[in-house]
Amino acid sequence: MCGIVGYIGTKKAYPILIKGLQRLEYRGYDSAGVAMISDSGDLNVYKAKGKVDNLTEFCSDKDISGSVGIAHTRWATHGEPSARNAHPHYSSTHNLAIIHNGIIENYATIKAKLQTKGVEFKSDTDTEVLVQLVEYVMVKKNLTLLEAVQVALHQVIGAYAIAIVDKRDPRQIIAARKQSPLVVGIGEDEFFLGSDASPIIDYTDKVVYLEDGNIAVIRLGEELRVMSILGEEQELNVKTVDIDLGQIEKGGYNHFMLKEIFEQPECLKNCMRGRINVEGNHVTLSAMIDYRQQLLSAKRIVIVACGTSWHAGLIGKQLFESLCRIPCEVEYASEFRYRNPVVTKDDVVIAISQSGETADTLAAIQLAKEQGAFIYGICNAIGSSIPRATDTGTYIHVGPEIGVASTKAFTGQVTVLSMLALCLASERGTISEEQYKEMVKELTLIPEKQEQALKTNEQIERLAPIFTYAKNCLYLGRGYNYPLALEGALKLKEISYIHAEGYPAAEMKHGPIALIDSEMPVFVIATRDRLYEKVISNIQEVRARGGRVTALVTEGDTQIQKFADHIITLPDTLECFQPLIASIPLQLLAYHIAVCKGKDVDRPRNLAKSVTVE
Ligand code: G6P
């Protein structure tokens, strides 16, 4: 994680850098910093612990002149969050400053070597090692900045997106990437840098997504040059980005998270647009057309993902197994990559990732590729690393997700998994034509039903204060609603800091039941499906121990209200699509509880939106 911004041109750099950092704060907010070459030629570095606002306050009485600069918002890996460890980092002479997103794994070895040569370090970070190494080889071998960066990167093991400025050459920024994202924006007599395109799109829509192992030489008055670390010139692949600015502003909501929860009906329409033909009740995915054979011959599906995307994967498993009769396993990417898993060329590996940058998911893809599996990506961020590393895939098209707690990406992922499962099931003949059409039709009705589910917002806002004093909460569900119980608990943990656990409702009696008392709220997803009666019994088990139950029920339900403390009523749908609707009240619950507790909903402590370190 960490967010990187850069500017070189004729405008004042500072406001552009700060605005860019604010857009990238979702990538981390342990500290923020900026390095600018001032009008008088000084290289000024200013940094502050915490959010970007702290940095702007710190800079209020500083020299912020200059038209070239780099800036960084940090999610700490090496070294505690502090101004000292914040980026940018100077080299010893203060001629160079660097920003970095990623991890230099062999930093300790390089640091020890440099220390024997007399280099002194000011921070505990792996990043400072890189800038000191660049300066050391620059001086020792009398190299240009570009040459020194090439030599240094050759010695480095790890992941990085970096940008370096040299005060002796204020017309240049050198940037490079390996496994961490970096985008260069090309304007008129100006260039921009960003970890994604969001800090750039106000100024230009022409961007180059830097490829792994490449260096960008950004010189004012010259064409952008991209080369490999070894110096081989690369062809410029300039793309036009099309991100609606309104999509990344709050649009009248107090928080991005609330805005994103409310956007879901529209997002899912976008996700299905052009893929579901409503008249014919038919799903077409371009990946299914281009790679029909590879997908249909799958003997097994393995889903790799992290966090919320992993929960979406658990729903995918049930879809693939019950509709397509294809065995499916769901793996935490971080475990999969290190446990020598059995993967064969008969497997289709589906990587799910909102950001498309999660380091563990990328590594899991790499491993599966080496074993010959066919790789399918389900991502949101267009042009990000995962879609580029996969054989094919489907974008969820829900627009930029800024709130750190994932909401609309989850329902987008489940929608794509549903469409894919329907395509496969229909082609494999594992569901009847009639069932297929009925299911496709129902999927198209989900946005409307989500609108109805969103009407529970006021009720949930009123309920939320009751739960703010809870220390622990339990979320229960069965079948398709079990992954949703996990997701509901994760949302609450992430933003309200209340400990919460998701459990399969029937499994509760094998442990968590011991914890139940009147202090522990229990949220039960008890919508009408095959397991409805069984879930009622589970609710009774909770009630018998004095537990307080809030149940999510299907409209028309008359039974559960007799013994639940609170009920939240949702529209009916097919069992397999229930998570698309029931996720909404769970997201709203977490949101309102966190707001009542006065928490920073969009930027919860210790978390980052995009986890580009393992
Ligand atoms: C982080 C985010 C989560 C997200 C997970 C996986 O932990 O805070 O919201 O679910 O990473 O991210 P991805 O971008 O791969 O879906």
PDB file of N, CA and C and ligand atoms in Angstrom, residues 1 26 304-311 352-359 361-362 378-381 386 401 403-407 409 413 487 490-491 494 604 607-612, ligand 1:
ATOM      1  N   MET A   1       0.829  -1.190   0.000  1.00  0.00           N
ATOM      2  CA  MET A   1       0.000   0.000   0.000  1.00  0.00           C
ATOM      3  C   MET A   1       0.867   1.244   0.000  1.00  0.00           C
ATOM      4  N   TYR A  26      -6.862   6.391   0.903  1.00  0.00           N
ATOM      5  CA  TYR A  26      -7.394   5.056   1.141  1.00  0.00           C
ATOM      6  C   TYR A  26      -6.276   4.017   1.168  1.00  0.00           C
ATOM      7  N   VAL A 304      -8.904 -17.801  -5.380  1.00  0.00           N
ATOM      8  CA  VAL A 304      -7.919 -17.209  -4.458  1.00  0.00           C
ATOM      9  C   VAL A 304      -8.275 -15.736  -4.245  1.00  0.00           C
ATOM     10  N   ALA A 305      -8.212 -15.291  -3.019  1.00  0.00           N
ATOM     11  CA  ALA A 305      -8.599 -13.906  -2.701  1.00  0.00           C
ATOM     12  C   ALA A 305      -8.236 -13.608  -1.253  1.00  0.00           C
ATOM     13  N   CYS A 306      -8.444 -12.363  -0.856  1.00  0.00           N
ATOM     14  CA  CYS A 306      -8.208 -11.946   0.537  1.00  0.00           C
ATOM     15  C   CYS A 306      -9.413 -11.126   1.017  1.00  0.00           C
ATOM     16  N   GLY A 307      -9.594 -11.090   2.317  1.00  0.00           N
ATOM     17  CA  GLY A 307     -10.576 -10.194   2.936  1.00  0.00           C
ATOM     18  C   GLY A 307     -11.988 -10.398   2.403  1.00  0.00           C
ATOM     19  N   THR A 308     -12.628  -9.286   2.123  1.00  0.00           N
ATOM     20  CA  THR A 308     -14.003  -9.328   1.632  1.00  0.00           C
ATOM     21  C   THR A 308     -14.098 -10.119   0.326  1.00  0.00           C
ATOM     22  N   SER A 309     -13.091  -9.999  -0.510  1.00  0.00           N
ATOM     23  CA  SER A 309     -13.108 -10.726  -1.784  1.00  0.00           C
ATOM     24  C   SER A 309     -13.125 -12.234  -1.541  1.00  0.00           C
ATOM     25  N   TRP A 310     -12.495 -12.655  -0.468  1.00  0.00           N
ATOM     26  CA  TRP A 310     -12.503 -14.078  -0.110  1.00  0.00           C
ATOM     27  C   TRP A 310     -13.923 -14.502   0.292  1.00  0.00           C
ATOM     28  N   HIS A 311     -14.612 -13.620   1.002  1.00  0.00           N
ATOM     29  CA  HIS A 311     -16.000 -13.946   1.359  1.00  0.00           C
ATOM     30  C   HIS A 311     -16.858 -14.084   0.102  1.00  0.00           C
ATOM     31  N   ILE A 352     -10.007 -13.101  -7.179  1.00  0.00           N
ATOM     32  CA  ILE A 352     -10.973 -12.015  -6.954  1.00  0.00           C
ATOM     33  C   ILE A 352     -10.267 -10.901  -6.188  1.00  0.00           C
ATOM     34  N   SER A 353     -10.363  -9.684  -6.697  1.00  0.00           N
ATOM     35  CA  SER A 353      -9.716  -8.559  -6.010  1.00  0.00           C
ATOM     36  C   SER A 353     -10.340  -7.244  -6.444  1.00  0.00           C
ATOM     37  N   GLN A 354     -10.784  -6.473  -5.481  1.00  0.00           N
ATOM     38  CA  GLN A 354     -11.322  -5.151  -5.799  1.00  0.00           C
ATOM     39  C   GLN A 354     -10.245  -4.287  -6.428  1.00  0.00           C
ATOM     40  N   SER A 355      -9.125  -4.163  -5.707  1.00  0.00           N
ATOM     41  CA  SER A 355      -8.066  -3.238  -6.134  1.00  0.00           C
ATOM     42  C   SER A 355      -7.284  -3.763  -7.327  1.00  0.00           C
ATOM     43  N   GLY A 356      -7.235  -5.077  -7.464  1.00  0.00           N
ATOM     44  CA  GLY A 356      -6.402  -5.667  -8.522  1.00  0.00           C
ATOM     45  C   GLY A 356      -4.920  -5.560  -8.210  1.00  0.00           C
ATOM     46  N   GLU A 357      -4.602  -5.219  -6.960  1.00  0.00           N
ATOM     47  CA  GLU A 357      -3.196  -5.004  -6.608  1.00  0.00           C
ATOM     48  C   GLU A 357      -2.747  -5.829  -5.409  1.00  0.00           C
ATOM     49  N   THR A 358      -3.629  -6.590  -4.798  1.00  0.00           N
ATOM     50  CA  THR A 358      -3.260  -7.285  -3.563  1.00  0.00           C
ATOM     51  C   THR A 358      -2.085  -8.230  -3.807  1.00  0.00           C
ATOM     52  N   ALA A 359      -1.010  -8.000  -3.062  1.00  0.00           N
ATOM     53  CA  ALA A 359       0.250  -8.698  -3.338  1.00  0.00           C
ATOM     54  C   ALA A 359       0.097 -10.212  -3.218  1.00  0.00           C
ATOM     55  N   THR A 361      -2.562 -12.054  -3.596  1.00  0.00           N
ATOM     56  CA  THR A 361      -3.387 -12.601  -4.681  1.00  0.00           C
ATOM     57  C   THR A 361      -2.557 -12.662  -5.970  1.00  0.00           C
ATOM     58  N   LEU A 362      -1.770 -11.630  -6.190  1.00  0.00           N
ATOM     59  CA  LEU A 362      -0.890 -11.626  -7.367  1.00  0.00           C
ATOM     60  C   LEU A 362       0.094 -12.795  -7.321  1.00  0.00           C
ATOM     61  N   ILE A 378     -11.378 -11.486 -11.423  1.00  0.00           N
ATOM     62  CA  ILE A 378     -12.608 -10.713 -11.184  1.00  0.00           C
ATOM     63  C   ILE A 378     -12.178  -9.490 -10.382  1.00  0.00           C
ATOM     64  N   CYS A 379     -12.064  -8.362 -11.053  1.00  0.00           N
ATOM     65  CA  CYS A 379     -11.469  -7.171 -10.425  1.00  0.00           C
ATOM     66  C   CYS A 379     -12.334  -5.951 -10.678  1.00  0.00           C
ATOM     67  N   ASN A 380     -12.022  -4.891  -9.916  1.00  0.00           N
ATOM     68  CA  ASN A 380     -12.728  -3.629 -10.120  1.00  0.00           C
ATOM     69  C   ASN A 380     -11.833  -2.598 -10.799  1.00  0.00           C
ATOM     70  N   ALA A 381     -10.614  -2.413 -10.275  1.00  0.00           N
ATOM     71  CA  ALA A 381      -9.745  -1.346 -10.788  1.00  0.00           C
ATOM     72  C   ALA A 381      -9.222  -1.702 -12.184  1.00  0.00           C
ATOM     73  N   ILE A 386      -3.632  -7.222 -11.397  1.00  0.00           N
ATOM     74  CA  ILE A 386      -4.218  -8.569 -11.499  1.00  0.00           C
ATOM     75  C   ILE A 386      -4.878  -8.800 -12.861  1.00  0.00           C
ATOM     76  N   GLU A 401     -13.947   2.453  -5.547  1.00  0.00           N
ATOM     77  CA  GLU A 401     -14.404   2.259  -4.164  1.00  0.00           C
ATOM     78  C   GLU A 401     -13.359   2.911  -3.261  1.00  0.00           C
ATOM     79  N   GLY A 403     -14.098   4.078   0.291  1.00  0.00           N
ATOM     80  CA  GLY A 403     -14.225   3.654   1.701  1.00  0.00           C
ATOM     81  C   GLY A 403     -13.377   2.405   1.894  1.00  0.00           C
ATOM     82  N   VAL A 404     -12.618   2.376   2.988  1.00  0.00           N
ATOM     83  CA  VAL A 404     -11.717   1.234   3.186  1.00  0.00           C
ATOM     84  C   VAL A 404     -12.513  -0.066   3.363  1.00  0.00           C
ATOM     85  N   ALA A 405     -13.646   0.016   4.055  1.00  0.00           N
ATOM     86  CA  ALA A 405     -14.472  -1.185   4.200  1.00  0.00           C
ATOM     87  C   ALA A 405     -15.214  -1.409   2.883  1.00  0.00           C
ATOM     88  N   SER A 406     -14.951  -2.531   2.286  1.00  0.00           N
ATOM     89  CA  SER A 406     -15.502  -2.820   0.958  1.00  0.00           C
ATOM     90  C   SER A 406     -16.999  -3.126   1.035  1.00  0.00           C
ATOM     91  N   THR A 407     -17.778  -2.515   0.176  1.00  0.00           N
ATOM     92  CA  THR A 407     -19.228  -2.744   0.174  1.00  0.00           C
ATOM     93  C   THR A 407     -19.701  -3.080  -1.238  1.00  0.00           C
ATOM     94  N   ALA A 409     -18.050  -3.334  -3.912  1.00  0.00           N
ATOM     95  CA  ALA A 409     -17.209  -4.293  -4.635  1.00  0.00           C
ATOM     96  C   ALA A 409     -17.663  -5.716  -4.310  1.00  0.00           C
ATOM     97  N   GLN A 413     -18.733  -8.348  -7.008  1.00  0.00           N
ATOM     98  CA  GLN A 413     -18.025  -9.620  -7.183  1.00  0.00           C
ATOM     99  C   GLN A 413     -19.009 -10.792  -7.187  1.00  0.00           C
ATOM    100  N   GLU A 487     -18.917 -11.835   6.453  1.00  0.00           N
ATOM    101  CA  GLU A 487     -18.723 -10.496   5.904  1.00  0.00           C
ATOM    102  C   GLU A 487     -19.334  -9.429   6.831  1.00  0.00           C
ATOM    103  N   LEU A 490     -16.982  -8.998   9.646  1.00  0.00           N
ATOM    104  CA  LEU A 490     -15.765  -8.280   9.213  1.00  0.00           C
ATOM    105  C   LEU A 490     -16.037  -6.782   9.114  1.00  0.00           C
ATOM    106  N   LYS A 491     -17.196  -6.419   8.542  1.00  0.00           N
ATOM    107  CA  LYS A 491     -17.519  -4.992   8.406  1.00  0.00           C
ATOM    108  C   LYS A 491     -17.530  -4.322   9.777  1.00  0.00           C
ATOM    109  N   GLU A 494     -13.977  -4.014  11.232  1.00  0.00           N
ATOM    110  CA  GLU A 494     -13.130  -3.069  10.502  1.00  0.00           C
ATOM    111  C   GLU A 494     -13.372  -1.627  10.915  1.00  0.00           C
ATOM    112  N   PRO A 604     -10.493   3.604   8.721  1.00  0.00           N
ATOM    113  CA  PRO A 604     -10.316   2.925  10.004  1.00  0.00           C
ATOM    114  C   PRO A 604      -8.840   2.705  10.326  1.00  0.00           C
ATOM    115  N   LEU A 607      -5.858  -0.074   8.913  1.00  0.00           N
ATOM    116  CA  LEU A 607      -6.248  -0.757   7.679  1.00  0.00           C
ATOM    117  C   LEU A 607      -5.859   0.070   6.467  1.00  0.00           C
ATOM    118  N   ALA A 608      -5.802  -0.580   5.335  1.00  0.00           N
ATOM    119  CA  ALA A 608      -5.583   0.137   4.077  1.00  0.00           C
ATOM    120  C   ALA A 608      -6.453  -0.513   3.027  1.00  0.00           C
ATOM    121  N   LYS A 609      -6.789   0.266   2.047  1.00  0.00           N
ATOM    122  CA  LYS A 609      -7.695  -0.221   1.015  1.00  0.00           C
ATOM    123  C   LYS A 609      -6.996  -1.197   0.089  1.00  0.00           C
ATOM    124  N   SER A 610      -5.753  -0.880  -0.203  1.00  0.00           N
ATOM    125  CA  SER A 610      -5.056  -1.683  -1.190  1.00  0.00           C
ATOM    126  C   SER A 610      -3.796  -2.220  -0.525  1.00  0.00           C
ATOM    127  N   VAL A 611      -3.721  -3.555  -0.403  1.00  0.00           N
ATOM    128  CA  VAL A 611      -2.636  -4.145   0.384  1.00  0.00           C
ATOM    129  C   VAL A 611      -1.572  -4.696  -0.560  1.00  0.00           C
ATOM    130  N   THR A 612      -0.630  -3.837  -0.915  1.00  0.00           N
ATOM    131  CA  THR A 612       0.362  -4.247  -1.910  1.00  0.00           C
ATOM    132  C   THR A 612       1.627  -4.804  -1.262  1.00  0.00           C
TER     133      THR A 612
HETATM  134  C1  G6P B   1      -7.849  -5.012   2.370  1.00  0.00           C
HETATM  135  C2  G6P B   1      -9.122  -4.180   2.314  1.00  0.00           C
HETATM  136  C3  G6P B   1     -10.337  -5.104   2.214  1.00  0.00           C
HETATM  137  C4  G6P B   1     -10.197  -6.026   1.020  1.00  0.00           C
HETATM  138  C5  G6P B   1      -8.874  -6.806   1.051  1.00  0.00           C
HETATM  139  C6  G6P B   1      -8.616  -7.499  -0.273  1.00  0.00           C
HETATM  140  O1  G6P B   1      -7.804  -5.725   3.568  1.00  0.00           O
HETATM  141  O2  G6P B   1      -9.221  -3.366   3.463  1.00  0.00           O
HETATM  142  O3  G6P B   1     -11.512  -4.331   2.078  1.00  0.00           O
HETATM  143  O4  G6P B   1     -11.267  -6.920   0.998  1.00  0.00           O
HETATM  144  O5  G6P B   1      -7.775  -5.913   1.260  1.00  0.00           O
HETATM  145  O6  G6P B   1      -8.434  -6.525  -1.245  1.00  0.00           O
HETATM  146  P1  G6P B   1      -8.735  -6.711  -2.792  1.00  0.00           P
HETATM  147  O7  G6P B   1      -8.451  -5.358  -3.386  1.00  0.00           O
HETATM  148  O8  G6P B   1      -7.791  -7.761  -3.281  1.00  0.00           O
HETATM  149  O9  G6P B   1     -10.151  -7.108  -2.952  1.00  0.00           O
END
